Amino acid sequence: MAAAACMSLLWLAACSTPTAAPDSKAAADGMAGASTVRGRGEASAPLARVPAADREVADSVVVSASRAGPDARDGGSSPPPPPPPPPPPPPPPPPSPLGYTDSEPAPAPSPGAAPPAPNARNGGALEPVIERREHEPPLAQSPARRAGQLTAADHDDLLNPDLYQAYADRFRQRLGRKLYPAVDTGQQLRIRVVDRDGRPAPLSAVTVRRADGEALRLMTKADGQVVVFPKLDRLGERVEASVTAADGRVVSGVAAPRPGAPRTLTLRLPGRAKPVQAVDVLLVMDTTGSMADELSYLTAELSDILGTVGERHAGVDIRAGLLFYRDLGDAYTVRTYPFTGDRQAVQASLAHQSANGGGDFPEAMQVALQEADAYPWREGAVKLMLLVADAPPHESDRAQAWTSILSARERGIQVVPVAASGVDDDAQYLMRAAAAVSQSRYIFITDDSGIGAAHAEPSVDCYVVTRLNDLIGRVIDGLVSGRRVEAEPDAVIRQVGRYDRGVCRR
């Protein structure tokens, strides 16, 4: 009931006319061809299986057999001419991505095992006949992409609270509606939890009292901090926060938020803090038709990132999961792959995806966010959600999307939006709000690479452009280590505005 009350305060009624769809996005989705199958969510499943909706693509090659042997003839007639030699056998299938099928797959052969015996039912004399299912256009046979081609930049609205507040006010006044979340960064209060030596205490449970006495519970990030916002979080003039130490002692303090520079309340715990030992990364990605121009590049970049993050944090237990989404009525609404530590399986599943469906501009982002929030995130892990998208939810679904973002925040999940080509003002606002409220950064792909459709210029005052894989890798490094990681000078392609370690100087 409290969550519902909070939502009613955060969201007001939408205007009667829907947001106009940008022509490029709607056209791209339409050209990809939307399916008439009703959208459906798919539950996570064991490894080495393919989602049921995924069979339309992953299992699009089907092997069947025909009867062998020459035709029986009567009367001693001469036999027919010999048939032409059979075609060469097809190459072996690629490694099975994560997911499931309706039937149990054959067990993978052990290394060094002999090849399987011929099929006894046809005596090994037949070559398979290849059939292709046409429920969805087959995977595009595009050349393999390599990482390091897309370019991008990022912006941290918590480091630029006044600029974000001015941007948010302009956005809401221009559209003349109140359907969007109001994150009052101009009055943010930082609650910093440290150990007896003054080092950050990550993943500490902090309780903040709202003005009505209700408890708001948040987890400190790798830097030992949680950020609260007086209006968004319904706080009083004086905010009481507390944290419980390992020995059961409660440490509390009081602070008064005020406009201007962020205030910090420090809570010191007895004992020593433990470093981050586990990380869960969930990639949530829009795979509608408008993403087709960048999908193969993005999957190559993200596959590379997952590999390099594991190498940089060798002592940390890192799991990755995948969640792809389209829109209601497409071949699937969401397609989920469970968390796993098998990077090769994740990379194979990434390479397996294709873009299709959509048709209009908004997509079912709210369903994807709800599914992502329900994933089995580990309690003692840094939790990161990479949200790659180019469109917002439908207008009637944006309240649900924001509810899921706030729920993810309370679970300690940091949303890292990655804005692809064609992002409009609505999508940019929602994605930046998600990054700010979850103590993350807004990433946007730029035109410097020349890949894909034109990328909208973001409403930010300063940024530096680097390669996308380098940028996301640095952002994840910072969110895992608790220390901001800047680009090396030779990695910067160009700079906009007076950029100073994430702060836009005037």
Short mmCIF file of C-alpha atoms in Angstrom, two decimals:
data_model
loop_
_atom_site.label_atom_id
_atom_site.label_comp_id
_atom_site.label_asym_id
_atom_site.label_seq_id
_atom_site.Cartn_x
_atom_site.Cartn_y
_atom_site.Cartn_z
CA MET A 1 0.00 0.00 0.00
CA ALA A 2 2.88 2.34 0.76
CA ALA A 3 4.40 1.67 -2.65
CA ALA A 4 1.07 2.41 -4.31
CA ALA A 5 0.79 5.67 -2.38
CA CYS A 6 4.27 6.61 -3.39
CA MET A 7 3.45 5.98 -7.04
CA SER A 8 0.33 8.09 -6.87
CA LEU A 9 2.41 11.00 -5.68
CA LEU A 10 5.13 10.45 -8.24
CA TRP A 11 2.88 10.03 -11.26
CA LEU A 12 -0.08 12.03 -12.52
CA ALA A 13 -2.49 11.31 -15.33
CA ALA A 14 -1.19 11.21 -18.89
CA CYS A 15 -2.38 13.63 -21.57
CA SER A 16 -5.10 12.41 -23.90
CA THR A 17 -2.95 12.30 -27.03
CA PRO A 18 -0.15 9.75 -27.35
CA THR A 19 3.44 10.73 -28.09
CA ALA A 20 4.10 11.00 -31.81
CA ALA A 21 6.43 8.31 -33.11
CA PRO A 22 9.60 9.49 -34.81
CA ASP A 23 9.40 8.44 -38.45
CA SER A 24 12.79 6.74 -38.55
CA LYS A 25 12.07 4.47 -35.58
CA ALA A 26 8.56 3.47 -36.65
CA ALA A 27 9.68 2.89 -40.22
CA ALA A 28 12.57 0.71 -39.14
CA ASP A 29 10.33 -1.40 -36.92
CA GLY A 30 7.74 -1.67 -39.65
CA MET A 31 10.23 -2.74 -42.31
CA ALA A 32 11.47 -5.49 -40.03
CA GLY A 33 8.00 -7.04 -40.05
CA ALA A 34 5.98 -7.46 -36.87
CA SER A 35 4.65 -10.92 -36.03
CA THR A 36 0.99 -11.60 -35.38
CA VAL A 37 1.83 -13.94 -32.50
CA ARG A 38 0.82 -12.51 -29.14
CA GLY A 39 3.73 -11.49 -26.99
CA ARG A 40 4.60 -13.69 -24.07
CA GLY A 41 7.10 -13.66 -21.24
CA GLU A 42 9.42 -16.64 -20.93
CA ALA A 43 10.74 -17.91 -17.65
CA SER A 44 14.40 -18.51 -16.99
CA ALA A 45 15.50 -22.09 -17.58
CA PRO A 46 18.47 -24.41 -17.09
CA LEU A 47 21.64 -24.02 -19.09
CA ALA A 48 22.23 -25.60 -22.50
CA ARG A 49 18.65 -25.13 -23.61
CA VAL A 50 16.93 -22.61 -25.88
CA PRO A 51 13.76 -20.59 -25.01
CA ALA A 52 10.58 -21.87 -26.60
CA ALA A 53 9.96 -18.61 -28.46
CA ASP A 54 13.62 -18.70 -29.46
CA ARG A 55 13.10 -21.89 -31.49
CA GLU A 56 11.83 -19.78 -34.37
CA VAL A 57 15.39 -18.56 -34.80
CA ALA A 58 17.76 -20.75 -32.80
CA ASP A 59 16.31 -23.98 -34.17
CA SER A 60 15.42 -22.62 -37.59
CA VAL A 61 17.45 -25.38 -39.26
CA VAL A 62 15.62 -28.71 -38.92
CA VAL A 63 16.98 -32.07 -40.05
CA SER A 64 14.59 -34.68 -41.43
CA ALA A 65 15.15 -37.95 -43.29
CA SER A 66 13.58 -39.65 -46.31
CA ARG A 67 13.41 -43.35 -47.17
CA ALA A 68 16.59 -44.92 -48.61
CA GLY A 69 17.20 -47.52 -51.37
CA PRO A 70 16.31 -47.85 -55.07
CA ASP A 71 12.72 -48.29 -56.15
CA ALA A 72 11.57 -51.97 -56.51
CA ARG A 73 10.92 -52.81 -60.15
CA ASP A 74 8.90 -55.71 -61.72
CA GLY A 75 9.67 -57.61 -64.84
CA GLY A 76 13.42 -57.20 -65.00
CA SER A 77 13.27 -53.66 -66.41
CA SER A 78 16.56 -51.85 -66.53
CA PRO A 79 17.45 -49.95 -63.39
CA PRO A 80 17.28 -46.18 -63.43
CA PRO A 81 20.47 -44.19 -63.86
CA PRO A 82 22.42 -43.73 -60.66
CA PRO A 83 21.53 -40.60 -58.68
CA PRO A 84 24.00 -37.73 -58.54
CA PRO A 85 26.37 -37.77 -55.59
CA PRO A 86 24.86 -36.37 -52.40
CA PRO A 87 25.82 -32.88 -51.25
CA PRO A 88 28.47 -32.59 -48.58
CA PRO A 89 27.21 -32.83 -45.01
CA PRO A 90 26.37 -29.57 -43.23
CA PRO A 91 28.87 -28.16 -40.74
CA PRO A 92 28.38 -29.09 -37.09
CA PRO A 93 25.95 -26.83 -35.19
CA PRO A 94 27.35 -24.01 -33.03
CA PRO A 95 27.44 -24.37 -29.24
CA SER A 96 23.97 -24.30 -27.76
CA PRO A 97 23.11 -20.95 -26.19
CA LEU A 98 21.51 -20.74 -22.80
CA GLY A 99 17.78 -21.40 -22.66
CA TYR A 100 15.46 -24.34 -23.32
CA THR A 101 13.63 -26.34 -25.97
CA ASP A 102 10.59 -28.57 -25.71
CA SER A 103 12.75 -31.68 -26.14
CA GLU A 104 15.88 -32.56 -24.21
CA PRO A 105 19.05 -31.94 -26.32
CA ALA A 106 21.54 -34.71 -26.86
CA PRO A 107 24.38 -34.62 -24.34
CA ALA A 108 27.50 -32.86 -25.54
CA PRO A 109 30.33 -35.27 -26.47
CA SER A 110 33.30 -35.34 -24.17
CA PRO A 111 36.61 -33.96 -25.47
CA GLY A 112 38.37 -36.46 -27.68
CA ALA A 113 35.31 -38.65 -28.07
CA ALA A 114 34.74 -40.49 -31.34
CA PRO A 115 32.12 -39.08 -33.76
CA PRO A 116 28.61 -40.47 -33.34
CA ALA A 117 27.63 -43.59 -35.23
CA PRO A 118 25.39 -43.30 -38.33
CA ASN A 119 21.67 -43.21 -37.72
CA ALA A 120 20.56 -46.82 -37.47
CA ARG A 121 17.11 -46.03 -38.78
CA ASN A 122 18.36 -45.22 -42.27
CA GLY A 123 21.53 -47.27 -42.20
CA GLY A 124 23.72 -44.20 -42.46
CA ALA A 125 23.08 -44.03 -46.21
CA LEU A 126 21.16 -40.75 -46.34
CA GLU A 127 22.31 -37.18 -46.22
CA PRO A 128 19.94 -34.94 -44.24
CA VAL A 129 17.39 -32.76 -45.94
CA ILE A 130 17.55 -29.17 -44.68
CA GLU A 131 14.29 -27.37 -44.05
CA ARG A 132 13.88 -23.81 -42.83
CA ARG A 133 11.01 -22.51 -40.73
CA GLU A 134 9.70 -19.14 -41.82
CA HIS A 135 7.84 -18.03 -38.69
CA GLU A 136 10.33 -15.18 -38.47
CA PRO A 137 12.87 -13.99 -41.06
CA PRO A 138 16.07 -16.04 -40.70
CA LEU A 139 19.14 -14.67 -39.04
CA ALA A 140 20.90 -12.19 -41.27
CA GLN A 141 24.12 -13.59 -42.66
CA SER A 142 26.12 -10.49 -41.84
CA PRO A 143 29.90 -10.62 -41.54
CA ALA A 144 31.33 -11.14 -38.09
CA ARG A 145 31.71 -7.89 -36.17
CA ARG A 146 34.64 -7.06 -33.99
CA ALA A 147 34.56 -5.05 -30.79
CA GLY A 148 35.88 -1.51 -30.53
CA GLN A 149 33.95 0.02 -33.44
CA LEU A 150 31.01 1.84 -31.81
CA THR A 151 31.67 5.15 -30.08
CA ALA A 152 29.92 6.56 -27.02
CA ALA A 153 30.01 9.02 -24.14
CA ASP A 154 28.40 9.23 -20.71
CA HIS A 155 27.00 11.74 -18.24
CA ASP A 156 26.62 11.58 -14.46
CA ASP A 157 23.63 13.67 -13.38
CA LEU A 158 24.44 13.23 -9.68
CA LEU A 159 27.72 15.07 -10.26
CA ASN A 160 25.82 17.86 -12.06
CA PRO A 161 22.68 18.28 -9.92
CA ASP A 162 21.85 21.86 -10.93
CA LEU A 163 22.24 21.12 -14.64
CA TYR A 164 20.02 18.06 -14.33
CA GLN A 165 17.37 20.00 -12.43
CA ALA A 166 17.29 22.68 -15.14
CA TYR A 167 17.08 20.01 -17.86
CA ALA A 168 14.23 18.19 -16.07
CA ASP A 169 12.28 21.41 -15.57
CA ARG A 170 12.61 22.36 -19.26
CA PHE A 171 11.55 18.89 -20.36
CA ARG A 172 8.44 18.79 -18.18
CA GLN A 173 7.38 22.34 -19.07
CA ARG A 174 7.84 21.77 -22.79
CA LEU A 175 5.69 18.65 -22.87
CA GLY A 176 3.13 20.09 -20.50
CA ARG A 177 2.47 16.86 -18.63
CA LYS A 178 3.46 15.25 -15.36
CA LEU A 179 3.75 11.61 -16.37
CA TYR A 180 7.49 11.51 -15.70
CA PRO A 181 9.43 10.96 -12.46
CA ALA A 182 10.84 13.97 -10.65
CA VAL A 183 14.28 13.20 -9.22
CA ASP A 184 15.22 16.26 -7.16
CA THR A 185 19.00 16.01 -7.55
CA GLY A 186 19.37 19.61 -6.35
CA GLN A 187 18.67 18.53 -2.74
CA GLN A 188 20.29 15.09 -2.67
CA LEU A 189 21.54 13.69 0.63
CA ARG A 190 24.43 11.21 0.56
CA ILE A 191 24.63 8.68 3.39
CA ARG A 192 28.17 7.35 3.58
CA VAL A 193 28.94 4.18 5.55
CA VAL A 194 32.57 3.53 6.47
CA ASP A 195 34.42 1.04 8.67
CA ARG A 196 36.60 1.84 11.68
CA ASP A 197 39.49 2.74 9.35
CA GLY A 198 37.38 5.11 7.27
CA ARG A 199 37.16 2.80 4.26
CA PRO A 200 33.86 2.45 2.36
CA ALA A 201 31.55 -0.31 3.57
CA PRO A 202 29.83 -1.67 0.42
CA LEU A 203 26.54 -3.58 0.45
CA SER A 204 25.50 -2.27 3.87
CA ALA A 205 21.76 -2.08 4.55
CA VAL A 206 20.75 1.50 5.39
CA THR A 207 17.35 2.42 6.83
CA VAL A 208 16.02 5.95 6.21
CA ARG A 209 12.92 7.28 7.94
CA ARG A 210 10.40 9.06 5.75
CA ALA A 211 8.38 12.03 7.01
CA ASP A 212 5.45 9.72 7.84
CA GLY A 213 7.69 7.33 9.81
CA GLU A 214 7.77 4.66 7.10
CA ALA A 215 11.14 2.99 6.54
CA LEU A 216 13.01 3.23 3.23
CA ARG A 217 15.71 0.54 2.99
CA LEU A 218 18.58 0.90 0.54
CA MET A 219 21.92 -0.83 0.00
CA THR A 220 25.20 1.06 -0.14
CA LYS A 221 27.05 0.73 -3.42
CA ALA A 222 30.72 -0.20 -3.83
CA ASP A 223 31.68 3.33 -2.74
CA GLY A 224 29.82 2.83 0.57
CA GLN A 225 27.12 5.40 -0.23
CA VAL A 226 23.39 5.63 -0.78
CA VAL A 227 21.76 8.77 -2.19
CA VAL A 228 18.27 9.90 -1.17
CA PHE A 229 16.11 12.70 -2.54
CA PRO A 230 13.74 14.67 -0.25
CA LYS A 231 10.80 14.99 -2.66
CA LEU A 232 11.10 11.66 -4.43
CA ASP A 233 11.59 9.74 -1.17
CA ARG A 234 9.09 11.85 0.85
CA LEU A 235 11.57 12.86 3.52
CA GLY A 236 11.10 15.43 6.27
CA GLU A 237 13.20 18.48 7.07
CA ARG A 238 15.44 16.31 9.22
CA VAL A 239 16.39 12.84 7.98
CA GLU A 240 17.32 10.01 10.33
CA ALA A 241 19.38 7.16 8.88
CA SER A 242 20.78 4.04 10.53
CA VAL A 243 22.86 0.97 9.72
CA THR A 244 23.34 -2.22 11.71
CA ALA A 245 26.86 -3.54 12.30
CA ALA A 246 27.83 -7.21 12.08
CA ASP A 247 27.77 -7.49 15.88
CA GLY A 248 24.20 -6.16 16.03
CA ARG A 249 25.01 -2.61 17.12
CA VAL A 250 22.95 0.11 15.40
CA VAL A 251 24.73 3.26 14.24
CA SER A 252 22.49 6.19 13.40
CA GLY A 253 22.68 9.87 12.52
CA VAL A 254 20.54 12.84 11.49
CA ALA A 255 20.99 15.35 8.66
CA ALA A 256 18.97 18.14 7.09
CA PRO A 257 18.89 18.19 3.26
CA ARG A 258 19.08 21.60 1.66
CA PRO A 259 19.21 23.03 -1.87
CA GLY A 260 22.59 23.40 -3.49
CA ALA A 261 25.62 21.20 -2.98
CA PRO A 262 24.82 17.64 -1.81
CA ARG A 263 25.06 17.07 1.93
CA THR A 264 26.78 13.98 3.35
CA LEU A 265 25.90 12.08 6.51
CA THR A 266 28.67 9.67 7.57
CA LEU A 267 27.95 6.55 9.64
CA ARG A 268 31.01 4.75 11.03
CA LEU A 269 30.80 1.01 11.73
CA PRO A 270 33.00 -0.91 14.16
CA GLY A 271 35.18 -3.56 12.54
CA ARG A 272 36.54 -3.72 9.03
CA ALA A 273 34.58 -3.68 5.79
CA LYS A 274 34.81 -6.56 3.33
CA PRO A 275 35.66 -5.80 -0.31
CA VAL A 276 33.26 -6.65 -3.14
CA GLN A 277 33.43 -10.38 -3.80
CA ALA A 278 30.59 -10.98 -6.26
CA VAL A 279 28.99 -9.14 -9.19
CA ASP A 280 25.77 -9.89 -11.10
CA VAL A 281 25.45 -8.23 -14.53
CA LEU A 282 22.15 -8.44 -16.44
CA LEU A 283 22.01 -7.21 -20.03
CA VAL A 284 18.49 -5.98 -20.89
CA MET A 285 18.25 -5.20 -24.60
CA ASP A 286 15.61 -3.99 -27.07
CA THR A 287 15.70 -6.27 -30.17
CA THR A 288 12.94 -4.67 -32.27
CA GLY A 289 13.50 -3.83 -35.92
CA SER A 290 14.85 -0.35 -35.34
CA MET A 291 17.86 -1.86 -33.53
CA ALA A 292 18.86 -3.90 -36.59
CA ASP A 293 21.45 -1.36 -37.81
CA GLU A 294 23.48 -1.70 -34.61
CA LEU A 295 22.55 -5.07 -33.13
CA SER A 296 25.45 -7.10 -34.55
CA TYR A 297 27.90 -4.41 -33.47
CA LEU A 298 26.36 -4.11 -30.02
CA THR A 299 26.44 -7.84 -29.39
CA ALA A 300 30.12 -7.94 -30.37
CA GLU A 301 30.89 -5.00 -28.07
CA LEU A 302 28.95 -6.41 -25.12
CA SER A 303 30.44 -9.85 -25.57
CA ASP A 304 33.91 -8.30 -25.43
CA ILE A 305 32.98 -6.25 -22.35
CA LEU A 306 31.80 -9.29 -20.42
CA GLY A 307 35.11 -10.96 -21.15
CA THR A 308 37.34 -8.05 -20.19
CA VAL A 309 35.41 -7.30 -16.98
CA GLY A 310 36.04 -10.87 -15.86
CA GLU A 311 39.74 -10.50 -16.60
CA ARG A 312 40.06 -7.17 -14.75
CA HIS A 313 38.36 -8.53 -11.62
CA ALA A 314 39.84 -12.01 -11.53
CA GLY A 315 39.23 -12.42 -7.79
CA VAL A 316 35.54 -11.52 -8.03
CA ASP A 317 32.77 -14.04 -8.75
CA ILE A 318 31.04 -12.55 -11.80
CA ARG A 319 27.78 -13.87 -13.25
CA ALA A 320 25.98 -12.56 -16.33
CA GLY A 321 22.42 -12.96 -17.56
CA LEU A 322 20.55 -11.87 -20.68
CA LEU A 323 17.05 -10.48 -21.23
CA PHE A 324 15.87 -9.41 -24.68
CA TYR A 325 12.55 -7.70 -25.30
CA ARG A 326 10.35 -6.43 -28.11
CA ASP A 327 6.71 -5.37 -27.91
CA LEU A 328 3.34 -6.93 -27.16
CA GLY A 329 2.17 -8.88 -30.20
CA ASP A 330 5.67 -9.64 -31.51
CA ALA A 331 7.16 -13.14 -31.81
CA TYR A 332 8.13 -12.72 -28.18
CA THR A 333 7.77 -9.98 -25.60
CA VAL A 334 10.71 -11.01 -23.42
CA ARG A 335 13.32 -13.72 -23.88
CA THR A 336 15.28 -14.56 -20.74
CA TYR A 337 18.56 -16.35 -20.09
CA PRO A 338 19.56 -17.09 -16.48
CA PHE A 339 22.61 -15.84 -14.62
CA THR A 340 25.69 -17.96 -15.24
CA GLY A 341 29.42 -17.77 -14.78
CA ASP A 342 29.99 -19.38 -18.18
CA ARG A 343 31.11 -16.45 -20.30
CA GLN A 344 31.34 -18.49 -23.49
CA ALA A 345 27.70 -19.59 -23.14
CA VAL A 346 26.64 -15.96 -22.64
CA GLN A 347 28.63 -14.84 -25.67
CA ALA A 348 27.08 -17.62 -27.80
CA SER A 349 23.60 -16.52 -26.75
CA LEU A 350 24.41 -12.90 -27.58
CA ALA A 351 25.57 -13.86 -31.07
CA HIS A 352 22.31 -15.79 -31.57
CA GLN A 353 20.00 -12.74 -31.44
CA SER A 354 18.32 -10.90 -34.32
CA ALA A 355 16.25 -7.71 -34.55
CA ASN A 356 12.61 -7.84 -35.67
CA GLY A 357 9.13 -6.66 -34.75
CA GLY A 358 8.05 -3.43 -33.16
CA GLY A 359 6.13 -1.43 -35.74
CA ASP A 360 5.30 1.65 -33.67
CA PHE A 361 7.79 3.69 -31.66
CA PRO A 362 7.34 2.67 -27.98
CA GLU A 363 8.21 -0.87 -26.87
CA ALA A 364 7.47 -3.18 -23.93
CA MET A 365 10.29 -1.85 -21.77
CA GLN A 366 8.03 -2.00 -18.70
CA VAL A 367 7.68 -5.79 -19.08
CA ALA A 368 11.45 -6.16 -19.42
CA LEU A 369 12.10 -4.07 -16.32
CA GLN A 370 9.57 -6.05 -14.30
CA GLU A 371 11.18 -9.32 -15.42
CA ALA A 372 14.66 -7.95 -14.65
CA ASP A 373 13.63 -6.94 -11.14
CA ALA A 374 12.39 -10.49 -10.53
CA TYR A 375 15.71 -12.13 -11.52
CA PRO A 376 17.50 -14.12 -8.77
CA TRP A 377 20.04 -11.42 -7.90
CA ARG A 378 22.44 -12.42 -5.13
CA GLU A 379 22.17 -10.56 -1.84
CA GLY A 380 25.93 -10.15 -1.33
CA ALA A 381 26.74 -8.98 -4.86
CA VAL A 382 27.10 -5.69 -6.71
CA LYS A 383 24.09 -5.68 -9.06
CA LEU A 384 24.30 -4.01 -12.48
CA MET A 385 21.60 -3.81 -15.16
CA LEU A 386 22.77 -2.68 -18.62
CA LEU A 387 19.62 -1.32 -20.33
CA VAL A 388 20.24 -0.98 -24.10
CA ALA A 389 17.30 0.71 -25.84
CA ASP A 390 16.21 3.32 -28.34
CA ALA A 391 12.58 3.84 -27.28
CA PRO A 392 10.52 4.39 -24.11
CA PRO A 393 7.58 2.26 -22.95
CA HIS A 394 4.12 3.08 -24.22
CA GLU A 395 2.75 6.14 -22.45
CA SER A 396 0.20 4.14 -20.46
CA ASP A 397 2.98 1.81 -19.25
CA ARG A 398 5.53 4.37 -18.03
CA ALA A 399 4.25 4.39 -14.46
CA GLN A 400 4.77 0.63 -14.32
CA ALA A 401 8.29 1.04 -15.73
CA TRP A 402 9.16 3.63 -13.09
CA THR A 403 7.73 1.41 -10.34
CA SER A 404 10.08 -1.38 -11.44
CA ILE A 405 13.03 1.03 -11.47
CA LEU A 406 12.30 2.13 -7.90
CA SER A 407 11.90 -1.50 -6.85
CA ALA A 408 15.25 -2.34 -8.43
CA ARG A 409 16.81 0.59 -6.57
CA GLU A 410 15.60 -0.78 -3.24
CA ARG A 411 17.21 -4.12 -4.10
CA GLY A 412 20.50 -2.35 -4.74
CA ILE A 413 20.41 -2.75 -8.54
CA GLN A 414 22.18 0.01 -10.47
CA VAL A 415 20.65 0.70 -13.89
CA VAL A 416 23.22 1.63 -16.56
CA PRO A 417 21.24 2.88 -19.59
CA VAL A 418 22.86 2.70 -23.04
CA ALA A 419 20.92 4.89 -25.51
CA ALA A 420 21.13 3.59 -29.09
CA SER A 421 20.30 5.40 -32.34
CA GLY A 422 17.00 7.24 -32.57
CA VAL A 423 16.47 7.86 -28.84
CA ASP A 424 13.85 10.58 -28.39
CA ASP A 425 13.36 13.03 -25.52
CA ASP A 426 10.98 10.73 -23.62
CA ALA A 427 13.39 7.80 -23.65
CA GLN A 428 16.34 9.99 -22.71
CA TYR A 429 14.47 11.47 -19.75
CA LEU A 430 13.34 8.11 -18.38
CA MET A 431 16.76 6.52 -18.84
CA ARG A 432 18.59 9.43 -17.19
CA ALA A 433 16.16 9.38 -14.28
CA ALA A 434 16.78 5.62 -13.86
CA ALA A 435 20.54 6.20 -13.82
CA ALA A 436 20.35 9.08 -11.33
CA VAL A 437 18.03 7.37 -8.85
CA SER A 438 20.11 4.17 -8.87
CA GLN A 439 23.48 6.00 -8.57
CA SER A 440 24.67 5.18 -12.06
CA ARG A 441 25.59 6.96 -15.29
CA TYR A 442 23.75 7.60 -18.58
CA ILE A 443 25.61 6.23 -21.63
CA PHE A 444 24.75 7.25 -25.19
CA ILE A 445 26.14 6.04 -28.52
CA THR A 446 27.50 8.79 -30.79
CA ASP A 447 27.87 9.28 -34.55
CA ASP A 448 31.68 9.33 -34.47
CA SER A 449 31.88 5.70 -35.65
CA GLY A 450 29.61 6.27 -38.65
CA ILE A 451 27.74 3.05 -37.80
CA GLY A 452 23.96 2.85 -37.76
CA ALA A 453 21.33 5.55 -38.08
CA ALA A 454 21.90 9.06 -36.75
CA HIS A 455 22.20 9.30 -32.98
CA ALA A 456 20.33 12.05 -31.17
CA GLU A 457 22.51 14.64 -29.48
CA PRO A 458 21.87 14.38 -25.73
CA SER A 459 20.77 17.34 -23.60
CA VAL A 460 24.00 17.46 -21.59
CA ASP A 461 26.60 20.21 -21.26
CA CYS A 462 29.83 18.23 -21.46
CA TYR A 463 31.20 14.79 -22.29
CA VAL A 464 34.14 12.95 -23.82
CA VAL A 465 33.75 10.42 -26.64
CA THR A 466 35.62 7.09 -26.54
CA ARG A 467 35.03 3.58 -27.82
CA LEU A 468 31.86 2.02 -26.41
CA ASN A 469 33.54 -1.12 -25.08
CA ASP A 470 36.17 0.99 -23.30
CA LEU A 471 33.50 3.26 -21.79
CA ILE A 472 31.19 0.52 -20.51
CA GLY A 473 34.19 -1.35 -19.18
CA ARG A 474 35.30 1.73 -17.24
CA VAL A 475 31.80 2.39 -15.91
CA ILE A 476 31.50 -1.19 -14.68
CA ASP A 477 35.00 -1.01 -13.20
CA GLY A 478 33.98 2.10 -11.27
CA LEU A 479 30.73 0.59 -10.02
CA VAL A 480 32.57 -2.53 -8.85
CA SER A 481 35.57 -0.76 -7.29
CA GLY A 482 33.71 2.28 -5.92
CA ARG A 483 36.16 4.65 -7.63
CA ARG A 484 35.44 6.62 -10.79
CA VAL A 485 37.65 5.53 -13.69
CA GLU A 486 38.45 8.13 -16.37
CA ALA A 487 39.53 7.49 -19.97
CA GLU A 488 43.19 7.59 -20.85
CA PRO A 489 44.09 10.73 -22.86
CA ASP A 490 44.93 8.73 -25.99
CA ALA A 491 41.52 6.99 -25.82
CA VAL A 492 39.54 10.26 -26.11
CA ILE A 493 38.19 10.83 -29.62
CA ARG A 494 36.73 14.27 -28.93
CA GLN A 495 35.47 16.42 -26.05
CA VAL A 496 32.38 18.61 -25.73
CA GLY A 497 32.21 21.43 -23.15
CA ARG A 498 34.43 21.91 -20.10
CA TYR A 499 34.63 18.34 -18.84
CA ASP A 500 36.41 17.75 -15.53
CA ARG A 501 36.20 14.15 -14.28
CA GLY A 502 32.47 13.96 -14.93
CA VAL A 503 31.67 17.52 -13.80
CA CYS A 504 30.66 20.15 -16.36
CA ARG A 505 32.46 23.37 -15.48
CA ARG A 506 30.91 26.68 -16.45
#
